[in-house]
Amino acid sequence: MSKFSRDSGEFISLLKGAKLTQAFRIDQIDRKKHKNFTISAFFGEKKLHKLLDNPDAIGLRIYYGLDIDGDGKRDKRFVIVAVDKEGNDILPSSAPGFNKDAAGEDILDDGVSCPYDCPKGNALNSDNG
């Protein structure tokens, strides 16, 4: 059986999720000396469904990205693509004339970033949750 299926992934407890996200925050502060680093991003259901509506899609892959736009900040980003049953990213066509720089509806980025727009403190985003 392929490791790429509609059922891939594991649900975890709040305690385990809190430990994982806390370890990330500690790492960013202690090792990398960041103060206002991205800890999460929100993406709307319509955009996520748009990716999953592809008939070949069985799930999503989330890549870490780094936005280095010249403002002096290295902003963490999340790049989301649909994935097929073979585990391949479903990307826009590379046919002749395809503009690789034009935005389509195959690759998702620019979610609502936390720490700038965060939910109230909870076990996943702060030590006060």
PDB file of C-alpha atoms in Angstrom:
ATOM      1  CA  MET A   1       0.000   0.000   0.000  1.00  0.00           C
ATOM      2  CA  SER A   2       1.284   3.454  -0.913  1.00  0.00           C
ATOM      3  CA  LYS A   3       2.228   5.795   1.895  1.00  0.00           C
ATOM      4  CA  PHE A   4       0.394   8.490  -0.070  1.00  0.00           C
ATOM      5  CA  SER A   5      -3.309   8.087   0.599  1.00  0.00           C
ATOM      6  CA  ARG A   6      -6.361  10.115   1.531  1.00  0.00           C
ATOM      7  CA  ASP A   7      -5.800   8.836   5.081  1.00  0.00           C
ATOM      8  CA  SER A   8      -2.114   9.814   5.517  1.00  0.00           C
ATOM      9  CA  GLY A   9      -1.152  11.583   8.724  1.00  0.00           C
ATOM     10  CA  GLU A  10      -1.948  10.997  12.349  1.00  0.00           C
ATOM     11  CA  PHE A  11      -4.161  12.883  14.747  1.00  0.00           C
ATOM     12  CA  ILE A  12      -2.266  13.805  17.915  1.00  0.00           C
ATOM     13  CA  SER A  13      -3.175  15.008  21.373  1.00  0.00           C
ATOM     14  CA  LEU A  14      -3.259  18.654  22.361  1.00  0.00           C
ATOM     15  CA  LEU A  15      -0.376  17.938  24.727  1.00  0.00           C
ATOM     16  CA  LYS A  16       1.825  16.569  21.932  1.00  0.00           C
ATOM     17  CA  GLY A  17       0.854  19.428  19.605  1.00  0.00           C
ATOM     18  CA  ALA A  18       1.673  21.936  22.338  1.00  0.00           C
ATOM     19  CA  LYS A  19       5.083  20.323  22.939  1.00  0.00           C
ATOM     20  CA  LEU A  20       5.902  20.426  19.215  1.00  0.00           C
ATOM     21  CA  THR A  21       4.914  24.063  18.749  1.00  0.00           C
ATOM     22  CA  GLN A  22       6.591  25.139  21.993  1.00  0.00           C
ATOM     23  CA  ALA A  23       9.847  23.465  20.919  1.00  0.00           C
ATOM     24  CA  PHE A  24       9.698  25.414  17.657  1.00  0.00           C
ATOM     25  CA  ARG A  25       9.135  28.731  19.462  1.00  0.00           C
ATOM     26  CA  ILE A  26      11.998  28.031  21.879  1.00  0.00           C
ATOM     27  CA  ASP A  27      14.280  27.110  18.975  1.00  0.00           C
ATOM     28  CA  GLN A  28      13.478  30.324  17.119  1.00  0.00           C
ATOM     29  CA  ILE A  29      14.071  32.489  20.186  1.00  0.00           C
ATOM     30  CA  ASP A  30      17.104  30.724  21.694  1.00  0.00           C
ATOM     31  CA  ARG A  31      19.003  29.463  18.687  1.00  0.00           C
ATOM     32  CA  LYS A  32      18.048  31.923  16.006  1.00  0.00           C
ATOM     33  CA  LYS A  33      17.458  35.004  18.166  1.00  0.00           C
ATOM     34  CA  HIS A  34      14.175  35.856  16.433  1.00  0.00           C
ATOM     35  CA  LYS A  35      11.550  37.946  18.184  1.00  0.00           C
ATOM     36  CA  ASN A  36       8.594  38.235  15.782  1.00  0.00           C
ATOM     37  CA  PHE A  37       8.842  35.012  13.807  1.00  0.00           C
ATOM     38  CA  THR A  38       5.957  33.336  12.004  1.00  0.00           C
ATOM     39  CA  ILE A  39       4.470  30.534  14.061  1.00  0.00           C
ATOM     40  CA  SER A  40       1.440  29.790  11.917  1.00  0.00           C
ATOM     41  CA  ALA A  41      -0.695  30.911   9.002  1.00  0.00           C
ATOM     42  CA  PHE A  42      -4.406  30.709   8.328  1.00  0.00           C
ATOM     43  CA  PHE A  43      -5.736  29.622   4.923  1.00  0.00           C
ATOM     44  CA  GLY A  44      -9.421  29.826   4.001  1.00  0.00           C
ATOM     45  CA  GLU A  45     -11.436  26.733   3.203  1.00  0.00           C
ATOM     46  CA  LYS A  46     -12.345  27.941  -0.296  1.00  0.00           C
ATOM     47  CA  LYS A  47      -8.674  28.133  -1.279  1.00  0.00           C
ATOM     48  CA  LEU A  48      -7.906  24.751   0.270  1.00  0.00           C
ATOM     49  CA  HIS A  49     -10.926  23.182  -1.428  1.00  0.00           C
ATOM     50  CA  LYS A  50      -9.805  24.697  -4.736  1.00  0.00           C
ATOM     51  CA  LEU A  51      -6.571  22.707  -4.446  1.00  0.00           C
ATOM     52  CA  LEU A  52      -8.393  19.534  -3.382  1.00  0.00           C
ATOM     53  CA  ASP A  53     -11.036  19.875  -6.118  1.00  0.00           C
ATOM     54  CA  ASN A  54      -8.465  18.700  -8.660  1.00  0.00           C
ATOM     55  CA  PRO A  55      -9.700  15.196  -9.577  1.00  0.00           C
ATOM     56  CA  ASP A  56      -6.186  13.765  -9.123  1.00  0.00           C
ATOM     57  CA  ALA A  57      -5.695  15.296  -5.651  1.00  0.00           C
ATOM     58  CA  ILE A  58      -5.717  13.014  -2.617  1.00  0.00           C
ATOM     59  CA  GLY A  59      -4.156  15.454  -0.149  1.00  0.00           C
ATOM     60  CA  LEU A  60      -1.993  18.494   0.357  1.00  0.00           C
ATOM     61  CA  ARG A  61       1.728  19.091   0.832  1.00  0.00           C
ATOM     62  CA  ILE A  62       2.934  22.071   2.828  1.00  0.00           C
ATOM     63  CA  TYR A  63       6.378  23.424   2.079  1.00  0.00           C
ATOM     64  CA  TYR A  64       8.275  25.844   4.250  1.00  0.00           C
ATOM     65  CA  GLY A  65       9.295  28.927   2.338  1.00  0.00           C
ATOM     66  CA  LEU A  66      11.341  31.985   3.178  1.00  0.00           C
ATOM     67  CA  ASP A  67      10.356  35.391   1.840  1.00  0.00           C
ATOM     68  CA  ILE A  68      13.446  37.503   1.377  1.00  0.00           C
ATOM     69  CA  ASP A  69      11.963  40.602  -0.231  1.00  0.00           C
ATOM     70  CA  GLY A  70      14.603  43.165   0.615  1.00  0.00           C
ATOM     71  CA  ASP A  71      12.901  44.560   3.717  1.00  0.00           C
ATOM     72  CA  GLY A  72      15.582  43.023   5.947  1.00  0.00           C
ATOM     73  CA  LYS A  73      13.187  40.419   7.351  1.00  0.00           C
ATOM     74  CA  ARG A  74      13.363  36.725   6.558  1.00  0.00           C
ATOM     75  CA  ASP A  75       9.668  35.912   6.778  1.00  0.00           C
ATOM     76  CA  LYS A  76       8.701  32.229   6.999  1.00  0.00           C
ATOM     77  CA  ARG A  77       5.997  31.307   4.513  1.00  0.00           C
ATOM     78  CA  PHE A  78       3.942  28.225   3.788  1.00  0.00           C
ATOM     79  CA  VAL A  79       3.524  27.057   0.199  1.00  0.00           C
ATOM     80  CA  ILE A  80       0.677  24.566  -0.266  1.00  0.00           C
ATOM     81  CA  VAL A  81       0.080  22.298  -3.261  1.00  0.00           C
ATOM     82  CA  ALA A  82      -2.230  19.402  -4.023  1.00  0.00           C
ATOM     83  CA  VAL A  83      -0.665  15.933  -4.250  1.00  0.00           C
ATOM     84  CA  ASP A  84      -1.637  12.928  -6.375  1.00  0.00           C
ATOM     85  CA  LYS A  85      -1.799   9.243  -5.346  1.00  0.00           C
ATOM     86  CA  GLU A  86       1.831   8.721  -6.395  1.00  0.00           C
ATOM     87  CA  GLY A  87       2.968  11.459  -4.005  1.00  0.00           C
ATOM     88  CA  ASN A  88       3.696  13.954  -6.787  1.00  0.00           C
ATOM     89  CA  ASP A  89       2.908  17.633  -6.466  1.00  0.00           C
ATOM     90  CA  ILE A  90       0.161  18.742  -8.838  1.00  0.00           C
ATOM     91  CA  LEU A  91       1.733  21.786 -10.452  1.00  0.00           C
ATOM     92  CA  PRO A  92       0.661  24.111 -13.246  1.00  0.00           C
ATOM     93  CA  SER A  93       1.335  23.031 -16.804  1.00  0.00           C
ATOM     94  CA  SER A  94       4.792  23.428 -18.262  1.00  0.00           C
ATOM     95  CA  ALA A  95       3.388  23.488 -21.807  1.00  0.00           C
ATOM     96  CA  PRO A  96       4.938  25.880 -24.340  1.00  0.00           C
ATOM     97  CA  GLY A  97       3.798  29.428 -23.675  1.00  0.00           C
ATOM     98  CA  PHE A  98       3.031  28.724 -20.018  1.00  0.00           C
ATOM     99  CA  ASN A  99       4.018  31.704 -17.897  1.00  0.00           C
ATOM    100  CA  LYS A 100       5.734  30.366 -14.772  1.00  0.00           C
ATOM    101  CA  ASP A 101       5.506  33.814 -13.175  1.00  0.00           C
ATOM    102  CA  ALA A 102       1.733  34.152 -13.539  1.00  0.00           C
ATOM    103  CA  ALA A 103      -0.395  33.292 -10.514  1.00  0.00           C
ATOM    104  CA  GLY A 104      -2.849  30.484 -11.070  1.00  0.00           C
ATOM    105  CA  GLU A 105      -4.939  28.396  -8.693  1.00  0.00           C
ATOM    106  CA  ASP A 106      -2.478  25.533  -8.191  1.00  0.00           C
ATOM    107  CA  ILE A 107      -0.078  26.872  -5.555  1.00  0.00           C
ATOM    108  CA  LEU A 108      -1.273  28.557  -2.364  1.00  0.00           C
ATOM    109  CA  ASP A 109       0.690  31.054  -0.256  1.00  0.00           C
ATOM    110  CA  ASP A 110       0.128  34.282   1.647  1.00  0.00           C
ATOM    111  CA  GLY A 111      -2.044  33.040   4.469  1.00  0.00           C
ATOM    112  CA  VAL A 112      -2.924  35.291   7.385  1.00  0.00           C
ATOM    113  CA  SER A 113       0.265  35.210   9.415  1.00  0.00           C
ATOM    114  CA  CYS A 114       0.660  34.878  13.160  1.00  0.00           C
ATOM    115  CA  PRO A 115       2.221  36.725  15.125  1.00  0.00           C
ATOM    116  CA  TYR A 116       0.536  39.617  13.332  1.00  0.00           C
ATOM    117  CA  ASP A 117      -2.995  38.211  13.254  1.00  0.00           C
ATOM    118  CA  CYS A 118      -3.138  35.482  15.889  1.00  0.00           C
ATOM    119  CA  PRO A 119      -5.894  33.659  17.688  1.00  0.00           C
ATOM    120  CA  LYS A 120      -6.163  34.295  21.407  1.00  0.00           C
ATOM    121  CA  GLY A 121      -3.489  32.475  23.392  1.00  0.00           C
ATOM    122  CA  ASN A 122      -3.816  28.709  23.543  1.00  0.00           C
ATOM    123  CA  ALA A 123      -1.596  25.679  24.115  1.00  0.00           C
ATOM    124  CA  LEU A 124      -0.443  25.647  20.462  1.00  0.00           C
ATOM    125  CA  ASN A 125       0.613  29.281  20.166  1.00  0.00           C
ATOM    126  CA  SER A 126       1.814  30.384  23.601  1.00  0.00           C
ATOM    127  CA  ASP A 127       2.979  29.189  26.973  1.00  0.00           C
ATOM    128  CA  ASN A 128      -0.133  30.796  28.498  1.00  0.00           C
ATOM    129  CA  GLY A 129      -2.683  28.505  26.804  1.00  0.00           C
TER     130      GLY A 129
END
